Amino acid sequence: MLRMSTLFLRTLREDPADAEVPSHRLLVRAGYVRRVAPGMYTWLPLGLKVLENVARVVREEMDRMGGQEVLFPALLPREHYETSGRWTEYGDLLFRLKDRKGAEYLLAPTHEEMFTTLVKSQCSSYKDLPVVLYQVQTKYRDEARPRAGVLRGREFLMKDSYSFDVDDEGLQTAYEDHRVAYQRIFERLGLDYRIVSAVSGMMGGSASEEFLAPAPTGEDTFVSCTSCDYAANTEAVEVRAAAEQDPAAQPALQVLDTPDTPTIATLVEAVRAQGIDVDASGTLKNVVVLLRYPDGRTEPLVVGVPGDREVDVKRLEANVTPAEVLPADVDAIPGLVKGYIGPQGLSADLRYVVDPLVVRGSAWVTGANEQGKHAANVVRGRDFEPSAVLPAAEVREGDLCSRCGSPLTIARGIEIGHIFQLGRTFADAFGLDVLGRDGKPVRVTMGSYGIGVSRAVAAIAEQSHDDKGLVWPRGVAPADVHVAAVGKGEQGAVAERLAHELEQGGLRVLLDDRGGSPGVAFKDAELLGIPTVLVVGKALADGLVELRDRRSGSSRTVPVAEAVQAVVTEVRATGSVGVTA
Ligand code: ATP
Ligand code: MG
């Protein structure tokens, strides 16, 4: 039993100064976590219980889907990450360190290299596969912006699993099994979530989906269709573009005098004045950025987007990763006429890419690469050819779904999980083969799957709180019932007895036996957020206690003699932690 008189807990009445989001504010105020340094938190007794409850649900479902748990060191030698290329690719995100002999190490941000190596050392035949291995492990990432308490830490707890198969069908099955396991996990955690298509990022690979917990404070933006079930991360979303046209059928390119047109609006006005009907969406804006690769190399990139949209740097970055996207100094790049850049006749040394909205055969008003001049009817596929098509333009509410054509809507969410088919990237790097059925070596194909265990605690708090405090879903609450003794009479003794009986009934009990003021007891019960609160107070004089539901705020009185049964029934009915769903 947790007794508040001795529990290592101190709740705070004031919000911590550095807390911008509700979960951070409340987890600190309710004494669940405490900050050590940016992105580094201590889990206090109640917080650790929630964290362990989340981890337990994750383990149970991973075991159920056939995963086997292992545990790697968090401290790893450089060599494996050198083999995969990620020692460099990770750039500043990686915590690197040296031992006393000068040998180099890292604190692992994720463990693909190690799992690949482990399987290679132990599996030699197709008969050893398929296998799914997982761990619940502390990860380290030197995040540029650690934020919002445990939502984005520099040290955090992750469940990571990896599947190993000899063929694509096997990988597909492992992927789908993970998807189902994740659905069960997030349901049991009481999280509202969406599954959205994602880009695979720096690990390569193909199919990739994220599990996002919708929350206004989330750092991820996702797009979903108002009519079909299409949903995608903004970085990965495909927006319906205009139909392709025959480039040869477009009118001839025409160069126009357009002095003093520093903005799209002034350009549109100048072009219209010359009898050409165009609006901002018919202009092609060419934005110059600098790509910086992890090895320090830089390269300018010119990005073409419709003139009524900005370049979405995060979206672009996700599609050029591991390169970073930085602002470029256009004046320093030979061959570019600032304000009048056009893709036609750009120097071949310059990489030019377009957003998918710039379809083949489309005709644009754009710069003429000459001071004071623009050109009309500049046609993709006739006057210029991009070196690649990359999602780069901002996506807007009301853009159309690529699947069904209905309007899209945009919302924010917290990434709580990620599943993706790595394919053979790591198996290639490490030479992971097994002998196939026909006696010939086959290259193994892999999947990689993560859940932010510590982040999930914050995501739950973010979705499940009110202005008075936390409201834990049953599956993760640090206790099943919060018994509060309020009053100077026999309340203490009765509460004590009821708490024991509840514990004997198999419930996890937190007992407020401090004998303080009712105001303090009630405020703390609200702040701590245990779903059921049993108040032994004034009504005891009439043989009654009060049963409160933290989420709805509703309460009812029950005779003392029936209190234990009433609580047990309520907890069981809504699924306690101890009971596997
Ligand atoms: P993000 O886009 O939020 O930085 P990521 O795509 O880098 O996350 P993955 O490498 O896919 O994350 O890691 C798997 C899971 O680990 C994520 O889905 C997320 O829930 C969690 N996670 C990642 N970074 C952090 C962090 N800094 N703090 C807490 N949890 C994290
Ligand atoms: Mg991810």
Short mmCIF file of N, CA and C in Angstrom, two decimals, residues 23 27 33 39 41 43 47 50-52 54-55 58 136-139 148-159 189 414-416 451-461 472:
data_model
loop_
_atom_site.label_atom_id
_atom_site.label_comp_id
_atom_site.label_asym_id
_atom_site.label_seq_id
_atom_site.Cartn_x
_atom_site.Cartn_y
_atom_site.Cartn_z
N SER A 23 1.03 18.41 -19.91
CA SER A 23 1.58 17.17 -19.34
C SER A 23 2.83 17.47 -18.51
N LEU A 27 2.80 16.69 -14.60
CA LEU A 27 3.67 15.60 -14.13
C LEU A 27 4.67 16.11 -13.10
N VAL A 33 7.58 13.35 -11.94
CA VAL A 33 8.94 13.46 -12.50
C VAL A 33 9.59 14.74 -11.98
N GLY A 39 15.99 18.03 -20.94
CA GLY A 39 15.78 16.72 -21.55
C GLY A 39 16.18 15.55 -20.68
N TYR A 41 15.23 13.70 -16.96
CA TYR A 41 14.28 13.70 -15.86
C TYR A 41 14.45 12.50 -14.94
N TRP A 43 12.50 9.90 -12.51
CA TRP A 43 11.16 9.37 -12.26
C TRP A 43 11.01 9.14 -10.76
N GLY A 47 5.55 8.32 -10.52
CA GLY A 47 5.83 8.38 -11.96
C GLY A 47 6.41 7.07 -12.46
N VAL A 50 3.76 4.54 -13.15
CA VAL A 50 3.07 4.74 -14.43
C VAL A 50 3.96 4.26 -15.58
N LEU A 51 5.23 4.65 -15.52
CA LEU A 51 6.18 4.25 -16.57
C LEU A 51 6.25 2.72 -16.67
N GLU A 52 6.30 2.07 -15.51
CA GLU A 52 6.38 0.60 -15.51
C GLU A 52 5.08 -0.03 -16.00
N VAL A 54 3.13 1.26 -18.27
CA VAL A 54 3.17 1.39 -19.72
C VAL A 54 4.09 0.31 -20.29
N ALA A 55 5.27 0.18 -19.69
CA ALA A 55 6.24 -0.81 -20.18
C ALA A 55 5.66 -2.22 -20.09
N VAL A 58 3.30 -2.86 -22.92
CA VAL A 58 4.09 -3.01 -24.15
C VAL A 58 4.69 -4.42 -24.20
N VAL A 136 13.37 -3.12 -24.11
CA VAL A 136 12.87 -1.86 -23.56
C VAL A 136 14.11 -1.22 -22.96
N GLN A 137 14.56 -0.18 -23.59
CA GLN A 137 15.92 0.31 -23.33
C GLN A 137 15.98 1.83 -23.27
N THR A 138 16.89 2.33 -22.50
CA THR A 138 17.13 3.77 -22.45
C THR A 138 17.91 4.19 -23.69
N LYS A 139 17.42 5.23 -24.35
CA LYS A 139 18.09 5.73 -25.56
C LYS A 139 18.58 7.14 -25.30
N ALA A 148 9.22 20.04 -23.42
CA ALA A 148 7.98 19.55 -22.83
C ALA A 148 8.21 18.36 -21.90
N GLY A 149 9.19 18.45 -21.04
CA GLY A 149 9.41 17.39 -20.07
C GLY A 149 9.85 16.11 -20.74
N VAL A 150 9.16 15.01 -20.42
CA VAL A 150 9.58 13.72 -20.97
C VAL A 150 9.05 13.49 -22.38
N LEU A 151 8.33 14.45 -22.93
CA LEU A 151 7.83 14.28 -24.31
C LEU A 151 8.99 14.19 -25.29
N ARG A 152 9.95 15.05 -25.17
CA ARG A 152 11.15 14.96 -26.00
C ARG A 152 12.36 15.09 -25.09
N GLY A 153 12.88 13.95 -24.68
CA GLY A 153 14.02 13.95 -23.79
C GLY A 153 15.31 13.73 -24.55
N ARG A 154 16.42 13.92 -23.86
CA ARG A 154 17.71 13.54 -24.44
C ARG A 154 18.07 12.14 -23.97
N GLU A 155 17.50 11.75 -22.82
CA GLU A 155 17.52 10.36 -22.39
C GLU A 155 16.07 9.94 -22.28
N PHE A 156 15.69 8.82 -22.89
CA PHE A 156 14.30 8.40 -22.84
C PHE A 156 14.19 6.90 -22.98
N LEU A 157 13.02 6.39 -22.63
CA LEU A 157 12.84 4.94 -22.68
C LEU A 157 12.07 4.57 -23.95
N MET A 158 12.63 3.63 -24.68
CA MET A 158 11.98 3.20 -25.93
C MET A 158 11.86 1.68 -25.95
N LYS A 159 10.76 1.22 -26.51
CA LYS A 159 10.70 -0.19 -26.87
C LYS A 159 11.09 -0.22 -28.33
N LEU A 189 -3.53 1.42 -23.33
CA LEU A 189 -2.99 2.59 -22.63
C LEU A 189 -4.00 3.72 -22.56
N ILE A 414 1.29 13.78 -31.35
CA ILE A 414 2.56 13.36 -30.74
C ILE A 414 2.89 11.97 -31.30
N GLU A 415 4.10 11.82 -31.83
CA GLU A 415 4.47 10.50 -32.36
C GLU A 415 4.77 9.57 -31.19
N ILE A 416 3.92 8.55 -31.04
CA ILE A 416 4.12 7.60 -29.94
C ILE A 416 4.71 6.28 -30.44
N ILE A 451 8.44 2.22 -29.99
CA ILE A 451 7.41 2.90 -29.20
C ILE A 451 8.13 3.75 -28.16
N GLY A 452 7.73 4.99 -28.04
CA GLY A 452 8.30 5.86 -27.03
C GLY A 452 7.60 5.59 -25.71
N VAL A 453 8.22 4.78 -24.86
CA VAL A 453 7.57 4.36 -23.62
C VAL A 453 7.44 5.55 -22.66
N SER A 454 8.54 6.28 -22.45
CA SER A 454 8.45 7.44 -21.56
C SER A 454 7.61 8.55 -22.20
N ARG A 455 7.74 8.70 -23.52
CA ARG A 455 6.93 9.71 -24.20
C ARG A 455 5.44 9.37 -24.07
N ALA A 456 5.12 8.07 -24.09
CA ALA A 456 3.72 7.68 -23.99
C ALA A 456 3.10 8.17 -22.68
N VAL A 457 3.90 8.17 -21.60
CA VAL A 457 3.38 8.66 -20.31
C VAL A 457 2.94 10.11 -20.47
N ALA A 458 3.78 10.91 -21.12
CA ALA A 458 3.43 12.32 -21.32
C ALA A 458 2.27 12.47 -22.29
N ALA A 459 2.25 11.62 -23.32
CA ALA A 459 1.16 11.71 -24.30
C ALA A 459 -0.18 11.39 -23.64
N ILE A 460 -0.17 10.39 -22.75
CA ILE A 460 -1.40 10.06 -22.03
C ILE A 460 -1.82 11.26 -21.18
N ALA A 461 -0.86 11.82 -20.47
CA ALA A 461 -1.17 12.98 -19.62
C ALA A 461 -1.67 14.15 -20.47
N TRP A 472 -5.71 9.64 -14.91
CA TRP A 472 -5.10 8.47 -15.55
C TRP A 472 -6.14 7.48 -16.03
#
